CSV table of N, CA and C in Angstrom, one decimal:
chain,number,residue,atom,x,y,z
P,1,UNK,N,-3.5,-23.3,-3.1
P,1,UNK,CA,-3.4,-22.5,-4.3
P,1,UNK,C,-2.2,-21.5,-4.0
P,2,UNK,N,-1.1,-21.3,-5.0
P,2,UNK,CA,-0.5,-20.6,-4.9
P,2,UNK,C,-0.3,-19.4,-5.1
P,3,UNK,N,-0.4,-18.3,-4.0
P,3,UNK,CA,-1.0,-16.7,-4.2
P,3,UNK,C,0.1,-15.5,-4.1
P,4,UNK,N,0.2,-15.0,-4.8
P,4,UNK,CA,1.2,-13.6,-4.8
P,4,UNK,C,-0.5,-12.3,-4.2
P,5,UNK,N,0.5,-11.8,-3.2
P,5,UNK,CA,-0.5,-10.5,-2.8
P,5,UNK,C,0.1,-9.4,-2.6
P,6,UNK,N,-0.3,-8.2,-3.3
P,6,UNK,CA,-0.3,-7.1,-3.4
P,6,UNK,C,-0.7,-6.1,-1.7
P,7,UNK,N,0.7,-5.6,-1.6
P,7,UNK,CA,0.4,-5.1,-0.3
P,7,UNK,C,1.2,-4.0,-0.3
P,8,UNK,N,0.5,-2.8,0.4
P,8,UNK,CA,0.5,-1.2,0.4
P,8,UNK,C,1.3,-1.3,1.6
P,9,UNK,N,1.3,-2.0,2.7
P,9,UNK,CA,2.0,-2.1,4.1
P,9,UNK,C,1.1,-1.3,5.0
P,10,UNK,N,-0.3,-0.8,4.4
P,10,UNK,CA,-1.8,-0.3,5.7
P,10,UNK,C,-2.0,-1.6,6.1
P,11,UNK,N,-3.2,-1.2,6.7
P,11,UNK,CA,-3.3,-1.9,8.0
P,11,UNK,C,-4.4,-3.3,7.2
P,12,UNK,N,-4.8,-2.5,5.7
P,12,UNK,CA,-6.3,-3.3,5.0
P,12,UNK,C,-5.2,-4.6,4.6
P,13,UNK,N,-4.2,-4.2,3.8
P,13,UNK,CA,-3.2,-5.1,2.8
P,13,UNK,C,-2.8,-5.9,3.5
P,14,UNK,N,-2.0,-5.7,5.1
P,14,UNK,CA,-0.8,-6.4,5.7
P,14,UNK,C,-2.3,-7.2,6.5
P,15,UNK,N,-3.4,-7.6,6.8
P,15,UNK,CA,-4.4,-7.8,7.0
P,15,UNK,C,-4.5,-9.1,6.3
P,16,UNK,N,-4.8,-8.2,4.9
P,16,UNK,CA,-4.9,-9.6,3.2
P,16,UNK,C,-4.0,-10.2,3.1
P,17,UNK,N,-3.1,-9.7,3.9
P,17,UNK,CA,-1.7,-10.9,3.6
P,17,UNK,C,-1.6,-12.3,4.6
P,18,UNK,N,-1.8,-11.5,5.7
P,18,UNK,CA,-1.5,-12.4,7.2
P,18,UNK,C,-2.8,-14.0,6.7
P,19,UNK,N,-4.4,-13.2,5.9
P,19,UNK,CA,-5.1,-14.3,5.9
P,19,UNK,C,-4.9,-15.5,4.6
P,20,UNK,N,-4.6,-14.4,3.5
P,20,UNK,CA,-4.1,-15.0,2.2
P,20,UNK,C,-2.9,-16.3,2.5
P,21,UNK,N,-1.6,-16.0,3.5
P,21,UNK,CA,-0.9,-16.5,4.6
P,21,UNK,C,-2.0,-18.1,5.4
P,22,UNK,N,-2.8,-17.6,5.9
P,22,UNK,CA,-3.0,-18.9,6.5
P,22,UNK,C,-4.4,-19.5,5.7
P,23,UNK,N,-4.4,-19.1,4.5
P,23,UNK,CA,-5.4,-20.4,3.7
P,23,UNK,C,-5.0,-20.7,2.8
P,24,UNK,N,-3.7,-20.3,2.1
P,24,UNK,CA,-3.7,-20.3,1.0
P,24,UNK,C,-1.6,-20.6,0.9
P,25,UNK,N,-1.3,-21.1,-0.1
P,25,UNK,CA,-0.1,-20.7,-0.4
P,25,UNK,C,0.9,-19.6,-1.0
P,26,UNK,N,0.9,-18.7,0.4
P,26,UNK,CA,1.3,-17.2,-0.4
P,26,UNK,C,3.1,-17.5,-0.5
P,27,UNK,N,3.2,-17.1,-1.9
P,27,UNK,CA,4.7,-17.0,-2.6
P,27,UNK,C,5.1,-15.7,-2.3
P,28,UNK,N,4.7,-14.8,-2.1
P,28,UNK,CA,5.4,-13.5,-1.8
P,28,UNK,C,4.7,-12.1,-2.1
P,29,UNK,N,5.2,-11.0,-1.9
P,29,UNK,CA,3.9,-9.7,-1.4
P,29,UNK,C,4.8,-9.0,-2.3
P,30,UNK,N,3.7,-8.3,-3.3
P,30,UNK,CA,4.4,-7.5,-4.3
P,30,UNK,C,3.8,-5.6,-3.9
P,31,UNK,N,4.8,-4.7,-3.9
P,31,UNK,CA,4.6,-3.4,-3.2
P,31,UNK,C,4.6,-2.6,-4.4
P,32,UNK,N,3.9,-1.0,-4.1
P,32,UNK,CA,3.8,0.1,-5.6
P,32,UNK,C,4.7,0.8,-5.1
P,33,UNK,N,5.4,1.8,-5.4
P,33,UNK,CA,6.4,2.4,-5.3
P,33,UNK,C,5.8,3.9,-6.1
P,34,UNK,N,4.8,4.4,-5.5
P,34,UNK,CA,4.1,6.2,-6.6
P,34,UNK,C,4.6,7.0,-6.0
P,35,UNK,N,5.2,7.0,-5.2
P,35,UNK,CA,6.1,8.7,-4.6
P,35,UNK,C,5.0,8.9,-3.6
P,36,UNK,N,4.6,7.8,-2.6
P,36,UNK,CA,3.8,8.0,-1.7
P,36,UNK,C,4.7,8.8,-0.6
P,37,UNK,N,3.5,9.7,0.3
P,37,UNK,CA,4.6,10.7,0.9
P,37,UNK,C,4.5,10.1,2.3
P,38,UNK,N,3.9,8.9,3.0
P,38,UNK,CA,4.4,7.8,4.1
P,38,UNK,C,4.9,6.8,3.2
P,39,UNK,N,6.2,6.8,3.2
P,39,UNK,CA,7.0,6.1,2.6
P,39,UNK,C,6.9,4.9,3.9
P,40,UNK,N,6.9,5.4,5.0
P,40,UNK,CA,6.9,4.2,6.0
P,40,UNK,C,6.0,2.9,5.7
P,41,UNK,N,5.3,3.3,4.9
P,41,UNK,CA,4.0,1.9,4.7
P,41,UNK,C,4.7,0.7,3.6
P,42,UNK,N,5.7,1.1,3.3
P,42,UNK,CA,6.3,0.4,2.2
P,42,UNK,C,7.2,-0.2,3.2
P,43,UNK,N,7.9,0.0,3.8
P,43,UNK,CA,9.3,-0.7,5.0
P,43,UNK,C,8.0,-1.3,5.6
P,44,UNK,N,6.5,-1.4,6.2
P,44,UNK,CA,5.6,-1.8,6.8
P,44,UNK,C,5.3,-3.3,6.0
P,45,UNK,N,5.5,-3.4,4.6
P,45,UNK,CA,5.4,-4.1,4.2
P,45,UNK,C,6.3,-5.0,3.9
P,46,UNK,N,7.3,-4.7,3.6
P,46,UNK,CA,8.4,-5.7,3.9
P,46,UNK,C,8.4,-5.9,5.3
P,47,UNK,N,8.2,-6.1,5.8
P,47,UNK,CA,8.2,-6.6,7.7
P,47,UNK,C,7.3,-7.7,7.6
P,48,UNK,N,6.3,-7.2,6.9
P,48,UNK,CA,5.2,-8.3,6.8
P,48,UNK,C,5.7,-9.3,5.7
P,49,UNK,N,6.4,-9.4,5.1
P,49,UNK,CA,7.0,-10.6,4.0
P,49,UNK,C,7.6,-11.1,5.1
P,50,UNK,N,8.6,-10.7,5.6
P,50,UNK,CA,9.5,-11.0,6.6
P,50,UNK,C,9.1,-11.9,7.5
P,51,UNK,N,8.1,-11.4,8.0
P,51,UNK,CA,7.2,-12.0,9.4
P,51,UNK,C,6.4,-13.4,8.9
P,52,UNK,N,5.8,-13.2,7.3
P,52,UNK,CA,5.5,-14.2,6.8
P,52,UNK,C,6.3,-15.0,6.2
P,53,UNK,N,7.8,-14.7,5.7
P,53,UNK,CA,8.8,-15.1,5.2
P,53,UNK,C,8.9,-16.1,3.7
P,54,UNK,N,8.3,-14.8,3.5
P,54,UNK,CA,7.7,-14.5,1.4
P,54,UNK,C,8.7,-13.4,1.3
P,55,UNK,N,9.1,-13.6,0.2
P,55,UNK,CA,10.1,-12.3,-0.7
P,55,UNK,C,8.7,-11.2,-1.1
P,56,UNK,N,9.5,-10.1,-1.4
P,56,UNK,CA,8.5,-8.8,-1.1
P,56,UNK,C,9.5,-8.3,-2.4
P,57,UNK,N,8.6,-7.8,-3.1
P,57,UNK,CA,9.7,-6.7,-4.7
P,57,UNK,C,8.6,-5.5,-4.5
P,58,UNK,N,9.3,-4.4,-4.9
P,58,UNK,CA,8.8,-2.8,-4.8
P,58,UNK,C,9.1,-2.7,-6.3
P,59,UNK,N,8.0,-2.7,-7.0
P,59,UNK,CA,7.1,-1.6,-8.5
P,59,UNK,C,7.7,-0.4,-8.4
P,60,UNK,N,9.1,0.2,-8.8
P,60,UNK,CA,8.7,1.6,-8.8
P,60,UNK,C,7.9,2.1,-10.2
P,61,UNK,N,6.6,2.5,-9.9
P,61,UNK,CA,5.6,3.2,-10.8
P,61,UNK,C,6.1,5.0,-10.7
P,62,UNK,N,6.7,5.6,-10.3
P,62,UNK,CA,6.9,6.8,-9.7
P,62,UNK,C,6.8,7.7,-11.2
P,63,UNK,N,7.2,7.0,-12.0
P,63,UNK,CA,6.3,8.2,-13.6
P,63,UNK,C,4.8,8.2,-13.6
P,64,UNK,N,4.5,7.5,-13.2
P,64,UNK,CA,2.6,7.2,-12.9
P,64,UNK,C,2.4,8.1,-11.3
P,65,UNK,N,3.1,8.3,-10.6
P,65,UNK,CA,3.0,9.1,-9.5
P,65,UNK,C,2.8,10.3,-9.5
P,66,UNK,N,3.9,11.0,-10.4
P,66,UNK,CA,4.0,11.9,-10.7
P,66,UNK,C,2.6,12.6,-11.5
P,67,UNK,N,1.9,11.9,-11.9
P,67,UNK,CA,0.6,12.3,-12.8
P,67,UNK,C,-0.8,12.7,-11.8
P,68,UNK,N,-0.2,12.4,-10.4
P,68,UNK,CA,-1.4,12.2,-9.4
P,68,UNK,C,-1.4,13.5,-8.8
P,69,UNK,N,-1.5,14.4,-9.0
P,69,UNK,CA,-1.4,15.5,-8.4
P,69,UNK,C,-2.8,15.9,-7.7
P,70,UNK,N,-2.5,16.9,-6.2
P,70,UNK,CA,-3.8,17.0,-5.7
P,70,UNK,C,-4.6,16.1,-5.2
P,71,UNK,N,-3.7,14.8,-4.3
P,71,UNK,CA,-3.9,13.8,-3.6
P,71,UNK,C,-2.8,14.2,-2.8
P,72,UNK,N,-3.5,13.7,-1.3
P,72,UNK,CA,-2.8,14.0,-0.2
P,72,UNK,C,-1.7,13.1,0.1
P,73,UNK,N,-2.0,11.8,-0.6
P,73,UNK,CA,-0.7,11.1,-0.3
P,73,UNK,C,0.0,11.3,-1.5
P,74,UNK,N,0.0,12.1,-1.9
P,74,UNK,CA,1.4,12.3,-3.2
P,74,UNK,C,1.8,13.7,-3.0
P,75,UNK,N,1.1,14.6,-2.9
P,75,UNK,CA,1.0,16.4,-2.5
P,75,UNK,C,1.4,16.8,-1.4
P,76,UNK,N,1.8,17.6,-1.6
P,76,UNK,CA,2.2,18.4,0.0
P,76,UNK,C,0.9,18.9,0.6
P,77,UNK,N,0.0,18.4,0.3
P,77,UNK,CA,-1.4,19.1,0.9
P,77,UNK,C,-1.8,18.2,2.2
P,78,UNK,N,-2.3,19.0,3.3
P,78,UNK,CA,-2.9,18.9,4.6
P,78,UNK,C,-3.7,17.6,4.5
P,79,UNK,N,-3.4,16.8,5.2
P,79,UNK,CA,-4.5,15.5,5.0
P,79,UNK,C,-5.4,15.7,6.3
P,80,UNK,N,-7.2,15.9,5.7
P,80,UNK,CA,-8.2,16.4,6.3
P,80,UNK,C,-8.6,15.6,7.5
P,81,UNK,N,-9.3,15.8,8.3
P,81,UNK,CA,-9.9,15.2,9.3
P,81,UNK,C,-11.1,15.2,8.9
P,82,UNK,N,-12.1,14.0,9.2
P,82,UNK,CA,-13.5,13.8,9.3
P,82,UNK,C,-13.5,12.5,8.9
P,83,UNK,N,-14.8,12.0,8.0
P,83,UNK,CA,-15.4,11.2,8.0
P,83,UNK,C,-14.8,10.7,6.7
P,84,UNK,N,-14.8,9.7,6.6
P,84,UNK,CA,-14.1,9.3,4.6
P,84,UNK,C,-15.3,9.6,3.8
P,85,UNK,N,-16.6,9.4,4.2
P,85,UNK,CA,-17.5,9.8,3.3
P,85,UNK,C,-17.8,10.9,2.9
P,86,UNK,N,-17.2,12.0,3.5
P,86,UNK,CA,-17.2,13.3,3.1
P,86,UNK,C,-16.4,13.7,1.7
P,87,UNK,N,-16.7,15.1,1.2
P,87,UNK,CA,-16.4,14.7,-0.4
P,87,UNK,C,-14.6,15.4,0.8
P,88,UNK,N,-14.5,15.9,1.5
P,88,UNK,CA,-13.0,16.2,2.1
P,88,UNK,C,-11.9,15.3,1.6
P,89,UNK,N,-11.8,14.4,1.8
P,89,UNK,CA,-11.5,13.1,2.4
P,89,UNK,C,-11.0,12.3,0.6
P,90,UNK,N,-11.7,12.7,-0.6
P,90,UNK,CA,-11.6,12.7,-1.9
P,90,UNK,C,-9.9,13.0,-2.1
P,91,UNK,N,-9.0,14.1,-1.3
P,91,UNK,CA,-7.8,13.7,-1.6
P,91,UNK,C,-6.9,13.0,-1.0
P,92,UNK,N,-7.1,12.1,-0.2
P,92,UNK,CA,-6.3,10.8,0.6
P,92,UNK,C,-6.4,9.9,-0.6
P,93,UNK,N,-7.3,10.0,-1.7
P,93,UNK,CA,-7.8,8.4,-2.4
P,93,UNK,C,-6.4,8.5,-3.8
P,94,UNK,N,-5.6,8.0,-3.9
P,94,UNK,CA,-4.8,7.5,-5.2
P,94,UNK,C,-5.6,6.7,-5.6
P,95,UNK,N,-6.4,7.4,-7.4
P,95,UNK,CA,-7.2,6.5,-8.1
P,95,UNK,C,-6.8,5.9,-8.9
C-alpha cells in the first residue's frame, strides 16, 4: 500500500517511518513547520527521507504557530524536568 508519513524528526515519527518503510510502500515524509524552538528535529527528518530515500516537504503552518503561546516548544519558557504525567510537563505538548 502506498503510504505518505508524517514526521516531526523525534525519535516516535523517524521510528513510524523506518517501520511504515519496511511494510508498506512509503512515497515520502511530510514535516510541520510551527516555529518550533528545536528546529533541529525538522533537518532530523529530512535525514530520515534521505536514509529512506522518500522526498520530505516542510508545511510551513507558522501563522498556526504563532497562536500557541505558553508551550515550551514554541515559548521561550524553561522546559520542565519530571515525569510527562505531571500536570508540569502540560507545556512541552503543541495541541
Amino acid at each position: 500500500m502506498k503510504t505518505l508519513a508524517v514526521c516531526s524528526g523525534g525519535l516516535d515519527s523517524v521510528s513510524l517511518a523506518h517501520m511504515v518503510a519496511a511494510e508498506h510502500e512509503l512515497t515520502g515524509l511530510l514535516s510541520f513547520d510551527y516555529g518550533q524552538r528545536h528546529r533541529k528535529e525538522l533537518g532530523f527528518a529530512a535525514l530520515c527521507a534521505q536514509r529512506l530515500k522518500v522526498p520530505h516537504q516542510i508545511i510551513d503552518i507558522g501563522e498556526i504557530g504563532r497562536g500557541l503561546s505558553g508551550s515550551a516548544l514554541t515559548s521561550s519558557i524553561d522546559v520542565p524536568d519530571g515525569h510527562y504525567a505531571e500536570d508540569t510537563m502540560k507545556i512541552t505538548v503543541v495541541p
